């Protein structure tokens, strides 16, 4: 939380870098190894808007033969961010949770700004997402 980060003098956001993604992928691999070795019902929620990390996880799941339904693998994303990925995951059978931060504006806005900063690569994909939305609209008409 913001107050915990301030009291511990921790950084409020982490820079996105290849090392950060590599580290995140290592954690995903460790959880999947635990899940497949122990078969103890371990569940995992991948809370990411990063398309590369989502594709990485999907490839790992396929290679391990872990199905989307009933596997205890879930995805979570901020409502309104990368919704096209959420819809695609849902279509494949994965459970996707969208969350909405709430609270006083002075606490919510810094959080949303950090998410936007961490996911600035989303802006480069915004044109593609708009094109997909227009294509879907035309298809439905």
C-alpha positions as protocol buffer text, in pm:
chain_id: "A"
residue {
  index: 1
  type: UNK
  ca { x: 0 y: 0 z: 0 }
}
residue {
  index: 2
  type: UNK
  ca { x: 100 y: 361 z: -38 }
}
residue {
  index: 3
  type: UNK
  ca { x: 134 y: 418 z: 336 }
}
residue {
  index: 4
  type: UNK
  ca { x: 341 y: 100 z: 378 }
}
residue {
  index: 5
  type: UNK
  ca { x: 570 y: 201 z: 90 }
}
residue {
  index: 6
  type: UNK
  ca { x: 618 y: 545 z: 242 }
}
residue {
  index: 7
  type: UNK
  ca { x: 686 y: 413 z: 591 }
}
residue {
  index: 8
  type: UNK
  ca { x: 942 y: 163 z: 460 }
}
residue {
  index: 9
  type: UNK
  ca { x: 1098 y: 412 z: 215 }
}
residue {
  index: 10
  type: UNK
  ca { x: 1031 y: 173 z: -74 }
}
residue {
  index: 11
  type: UNK
  ca { x: 1002 y: 291 z: -434 }
}
residue {
  index: 12
  type: UNK
  ca { x: 642 y: 350 z: -538 }
}
residue {
  index: 13
  type: UNK
  ca { x: 694 y: 204 z: -884 }
}
residue {
  index: 14
  type: UNK
  ca { x: 942 y: -21 z: -1056 }
}
residue {
  index: 15
  type: UNK
  ca { x: 1095 y: 70 z: -1390 }
}
residue {
  index: 16
  type: UNK
  ca { x: 998 y: -156 z: -1678 }
}
residue {
  index: 17
  type: UNK
  ca { x: 1304 y: -317 z: -1825 }
}
residue {
  index: 18
  type: UNK
  ca { x: 1407 y: -645 z: -1986 }
}
residue {
  index: 19
  type: UNK
  ca { x: 1545 y: -749 z: -1645 }
}
residue {
  index: 20
  type: UNK
  ca { x: 1209 y: -679 z: -1480 }
}
residue {
  index: 21
  type: UNK
  ca { x: 1027 y: -893 z: -1738 }
}
residue {
  index: 22
  type: UNK
  ca { x: 1287 y: -1169 z: -1708 }
}
residue {
  index: 23
  type: UNK
  ca { x: 1244 y: -1168 z: -1329 }
}
residue {
  index: 24
  type: UNK
  ca { x: 863 y: -1177 z: -1359 }
}
residue {
  index: 25
  type: UNK
  ca { x: 888 y: -1471 z: -1601 }
}
residue {
  index: 26
  type: UNK
  ca { x: 1121 y: -1655 z: -1360 }
}
residue {
  index: 27
  type: UNK
  ca { x: 859 y: -1620 z: -1087 }
}
residue {
  index: 28
  type: UNK
  ca { x: 588 y: -1752 z: -1321 }
}
residue {
  index: 29
  type: UNK
  ca { x: 810 y: -2052 z: -1403 }
}
residue {
  index: 30
  type: UNK
  ca { x: 874 y: -2120 z: -1033 }
}
residue {
  index: 31
  type: UNK
  ca { x: 503 y: -2117 z: -951 }
}
residue {
  index: 32
  type: UNK
  ca { x: 422 y: -2343 z: -1246 }
}
residue {
  index: 33
  type: UNK
  ca { x: 700 y: -2584 z: -1144 }
}
residue {
  index: 34
  type: UNK
  ca { x: 555 y: -2598 z: -793 }
}
residue {
  index: 35
  type: UNK
  ca { x: 206 y: -2646 z: -932 }
}
residue {
  index: 36
  type: UNK
  ca { x: 302 y: -2931 z: -1167 }
}
residue {
  index: 37
  type: UNK
  ca { x: 535 y: -3110 z: -922 }
}
residue {
  index: 38
  type: UNK
  ca { x: 320 y: -3100 z: -612 }
}
residue {
  index: 39
  type: UNK
  ca { x: -27 y: -3118 z: -766 }
}
residue {
  index: 40
  type: UNK
  ca { x: -159 y: -2961 z: -446 }
}
residue {
  index: 41
  type: UNK
  ca { x: -418 y: -2734 z: -602 }
}
residue {
  index: 42
  type: UNK
  ca { x: -188 y: -2432 z: -611 }
}
residue {
  index: 43
  type: UNK
  ca { x: -366 y: -2144 z: -783 }
}
residue {
  index: 44
  type: UNK
  ca { x: -202 y: -1847 z: -952 }
}
residue {
  index: 45
  type: UNK
  ca { x: -324 y: -1507 z: -1059 }
}
residue {
  index: 46
  type: UNK
  ca { x: -109 y: -1333 z: -1318 }
}
residue {
  index: 47
  type: UNK
  ca { x: -177 y: -964 z: -1267 }
}
residue {
  index: 48
  type: UNK
  ca { x: -22 y: -809 z: -1575 }
}
residue {
  index: 49
  type: UNK
  ca { x: -108 y: -585 z: -1867 }
}
residue {
  index: 50
  type: UNK
  ca { x: 214 y: -679 z: -2044 }
}
residue {
  index: 51
  type: UNK
  ca { x: 131 y: -870 z: -2362 }
}
residue {
  index: 52
  type: UNK
  ca { x: 476 y: -1030 z: -2375 }
}
residue {
  index: 53
  type: UNK
  ca { x: 432 y: -1172 z: -2025 }
}
residue {
  index: 54
  type: UNK
  ca { x: 83 y: -1299 z: -2108 }
}
residue {
  index: 55
  type: UNK
  ca { x: 212 y: -1474 z: -2422 }
}
residue {
  index: 56
  type: UNK
  ca { x: 504 y: -1615 z: -2220 }
}
residue {
  index: 57
  type: UNK
  ca { x: 262 y: -1762 z: -1964 }
}
residue {
  index: 58
  type: UNK
  ca { x: 27 y: -1901 z: -2231 }
}
residue {
  index: 59
  type: UNK
  ca { x: 318 y: -2076 z: -2405 }
}
residue {
  index: 60
  type: UNK
  ca { x: 432 y: -2226 z: -2074 }
}
residue {
  index: 61
  type: UNK
  ca { x: 81 y: -2346 z: -1993 }
}
residue {
  index: 62
  type: UNK
  ca { x: 49 y: -2511 z: -2335 }
}
residue {
  index: 63
  type: UNK
  ca { x: 390 y: -2679 z: -2305 }
}
residue {
  index: 64
  type: UNK
  ca { x: 297 y: -2816 z: -1961 }
}
residue {
  index: 65
  type: UNK
  ca { x: -48 y: -2930 z: -2078 }
}
residue {
  index: 66
  type: UNK
  ca { x: -226 y: -2707 z: -1827 }
}
residue {
  index: 67
  type: UNK
  ca { x: -578 y: -2631 z: -1956 }
}
residue {
  index: 68
  type: UNK
  ca { x: -745 y: -2291 z: -1924 }
}
residue {
  index: 69
  type: UNK
  ca { x: -1054 y: -2423 z: -1745 }
}
residue {
  index: 70
  type: UNK
  ca { x: -1030 y: -2567 z: -1397 }
}
residue {
  index: 71
  type: UNK
  ca { x: -653 y: -2526 z: -1373 }
}
residue {
  index: 72
  type: UNK
  ca { x: -641 y: -2258 z: -1105 }
}
residue {
  index: 73
  type: UNK
  ca { x: -472 y: -2014 z: -1345 }
}
residue {
  index: 74
  type: UNK
  ca { x: -629 y: -1669 z: -1348 }
}
residue {
  index: 75
  type: UNK
  ca { x: -550 y: -1331 z: -1499 }
}
residue {
  index: 76
  type: UNK
  ca { x: -617 y: -986 z: -1350 }
}
residue {
  index: 77
  type: UNK
  ca { x: -605 y: -643 z: -1507 }
}
residue {
  index: 78
  type: UNK
  ca { x: -716 y: -292 z: -1433 }
}
residue {
  index: 79
  type: UNK
  ca { x: -1057 y: -221 z: -1585 }
}
residue {
  index: 80
  type: UNK
  ca { x: -1012 y: -35 z: -1914 }
}
residue {
  index: 81
  type: UNK
  ca { x: -652 y: -143 z: -1970 }
}
residue {
  index: 82
  type: UNK
  ca { x: -577 y: -400 z: -2240 }
}
residue {
  index: 83
  type: UNK
  ca { x: -937 y: -512 z: -2258 }
}
residue {
  index: 84
  type: UNK
  ca { x: -875 y: -675 z: -2597 }
}
residue {
  index: 85
  type: UNK
  ca { x: -630 y: -911 z: -2423 }
}
residue {
  index: 86
  type: UNK
  ca { x: -883 y: -980 z: -2148 }
}
residue {
  index: 87
  type: UNK
  ca { x: -1148 y: -1069 z: -2405 }
}
residue {
  index: 88
  type: UNK
  ca { x: -909 y: -1298 z: -2594 }
}
residue {
  index: 89
  type: UNK
  ca { x: -811 y: -1477 z: -2272 }
}
residue {
  index: 90
  type: UNK
  ca { x: -1177 y: -1518 z: -2178 }
}
residue {
  index: 91
  type: UNK
  ca { x: -1256 y: -1656 z: -2522 }
}
residue {
  index: 92
  type: UNK
  ca { x: -984 y: -1917 z: -2468 }
}
residue {
  index: 93
  type: UNK
  ca { x: -1153 y: -2022 z: -2142 }
}
residue {
  index: 94
  type: UNK
  ca { x: -937 y: -1843 z: -1885 }
}
residue {
  index: 95
  type: UNK
  ca { x: -1093 y: -1656 z: -1595 }
}
residue {
  index: 96
  type: UNK
  ca { x: -1003 y: -1289 z: -1616 }
}
residue {
  index: 97
  type: UNK
  ca { x: -1069 y: -1051 z: -1330 }
}
residue {
  index: 98
  type: UNK
  ca { x: -1089 y: -677 z: -1387 }
}
residue {
  index: 99
  type: UNK
  ca { x: -1037 y: -457 z: -1087 }
}
residue {
  index: 100
  type: UNK
  ca { x: -1136 y: -100 z: -1012 }
}
residue {
  index: 101
  type: UNK
  ca { x: -935 y: 100 z: -762 }
}
residue {
  index: 102
  type: UNK
  ca { x: -1145 y: 310 z: -532 }
}
residue {
  index: 103
  type: UNK
  ca { x: -1088 y: 555 z: -253 }
}
residue {
  index: 104
  type: UNK
  ca { x: -1009 y: 921 z: -207 }
}
residue {
  index: 105
  type: UNK
  ca { x: -887 y: 1085 z: -528 }
}
residue {
  index: 106
  type: UNK
  ca { x: -558 y: 1187 z: -362 }
}
residue {
  index: 107
  type: UNK
  ca { x: -482 y: 816 z: -310 }
}
residue {
  index: 108
  type: UNK
  ca { x: -627 y: 671 z: -630 }
}
residue {
  index: 109
  type: UNK
  ca { x: -471 y: 910 z: -882 }
}
residue {
  index: 110
  type: UNK
  ca { x: -107 y: 838 z: -789 }
}
residue {
  index: 111
  type: UNK
  ca { x: -183 y: 466 z: -820 }
}
residue {
  index: 112
  type: UNK
  ca { x: -342 y: 510 z: -1163 }
}
residue {
  index: 113
  type: UNK
  ca { x: -54 y: 730 z: -1280 }
}
residue {
  index: 114
  type: UNK
  ca { x: 197 y: 463 z: -1173 }
}
residue {
  index: 115
  type: UNK
  ca { x: 3 y: 196 z: -1365 }
}
residue {
  index: 116
  type: UNK
  ca { x: -5 y: 421 z: -1672 }
}
residue {
  index: 117
  type: UNK
  ca { x: 369 y: 486 z: -1640 }
}
residue {
  index: 118
  type: UNK
  ca { x: 450 y: 118 z: -1593 }
}
residue {
  index: 119
  type: UNK
  ca { x: 235 y: 29 z: -1891 }
}
residue {
  index: 120
  type: UNK
  ca { x: 337 y: 311 z: -2123 }
}
residue {
  index: 121
  type: UNK
  ca { x: 399 y: 46 z: -2391 }
}
residue {
  index: 122
  type: UNK
  ca { x: 20 y: 19 z: -2409 }
}
residue {
  index: 123
  type: UNK
  ca { x: 5 y: 353 z: -2586 }
}
residue {
  index: 124
  type: UNK
  ca { x: 206 y: 214 z: -2876 }
}
residue {
  index: 125
  type: UNK
  ca { x: -57 y: -57 z: -2915 }
}
residue {
  index: 126
  type: UNK
  ca { x: -352 y: 180 z: -2884 }
}
residue {
  index: 127
  type: UNK
  ca { x: -375 y: 229 z: -3262 }
}
residue {
  index: 128
  type: UNK
  ca { x: -395 y: -146 z: -3315 }
}
residue {
  index: 129
  type: UNK
  ca { x: -664 y: -176 z: -3048 }
}
residue {
  index: 130
  type: UNK
  ca { x: -870 y: 102 z: -3210 }
}
residue {
  index: 131
  type: UNK
  ca { x: -837 y: -73 z: -3547 }
}
residue {
  index: 132
  type: UNK
  ca { x: -957 y: -399 z: -3390 }
}
residue {
  index: 133
  type: UNK
  ca { x: -1255 y: -222 z: -3233 }
}
residue {
  index: 134
  type: UNK
  ca { x: -1351 y: -61 z: -3564 }
}
residue {
  index: 135
  type: UNK
  ca { x: -1317 y: -395 z: -3740 }
}
residue {
  index: 136
  type: UNK
  ca { x: -1545 y: -558 z: -3486 }
}
residue {
  index: 137
  type: UNK
  ca { x: -1798 y: -276 z: -3517 }
}
residue {
  index: 138
  type: UNK
  ca { x: -1803 y: -310 z: -3896 }
}
residue {
  index: 139
  type: UNK
  ca { x: -1835 y: -689 z: -3866 }
}
residue {
  index: 140
  type: UNK
  ca { x: -2138 y: -652 z: -3639 }
}
residue {
  index: 141
  type: UNK
  ca { x: -2311 y: -402 z: -3866 }
}
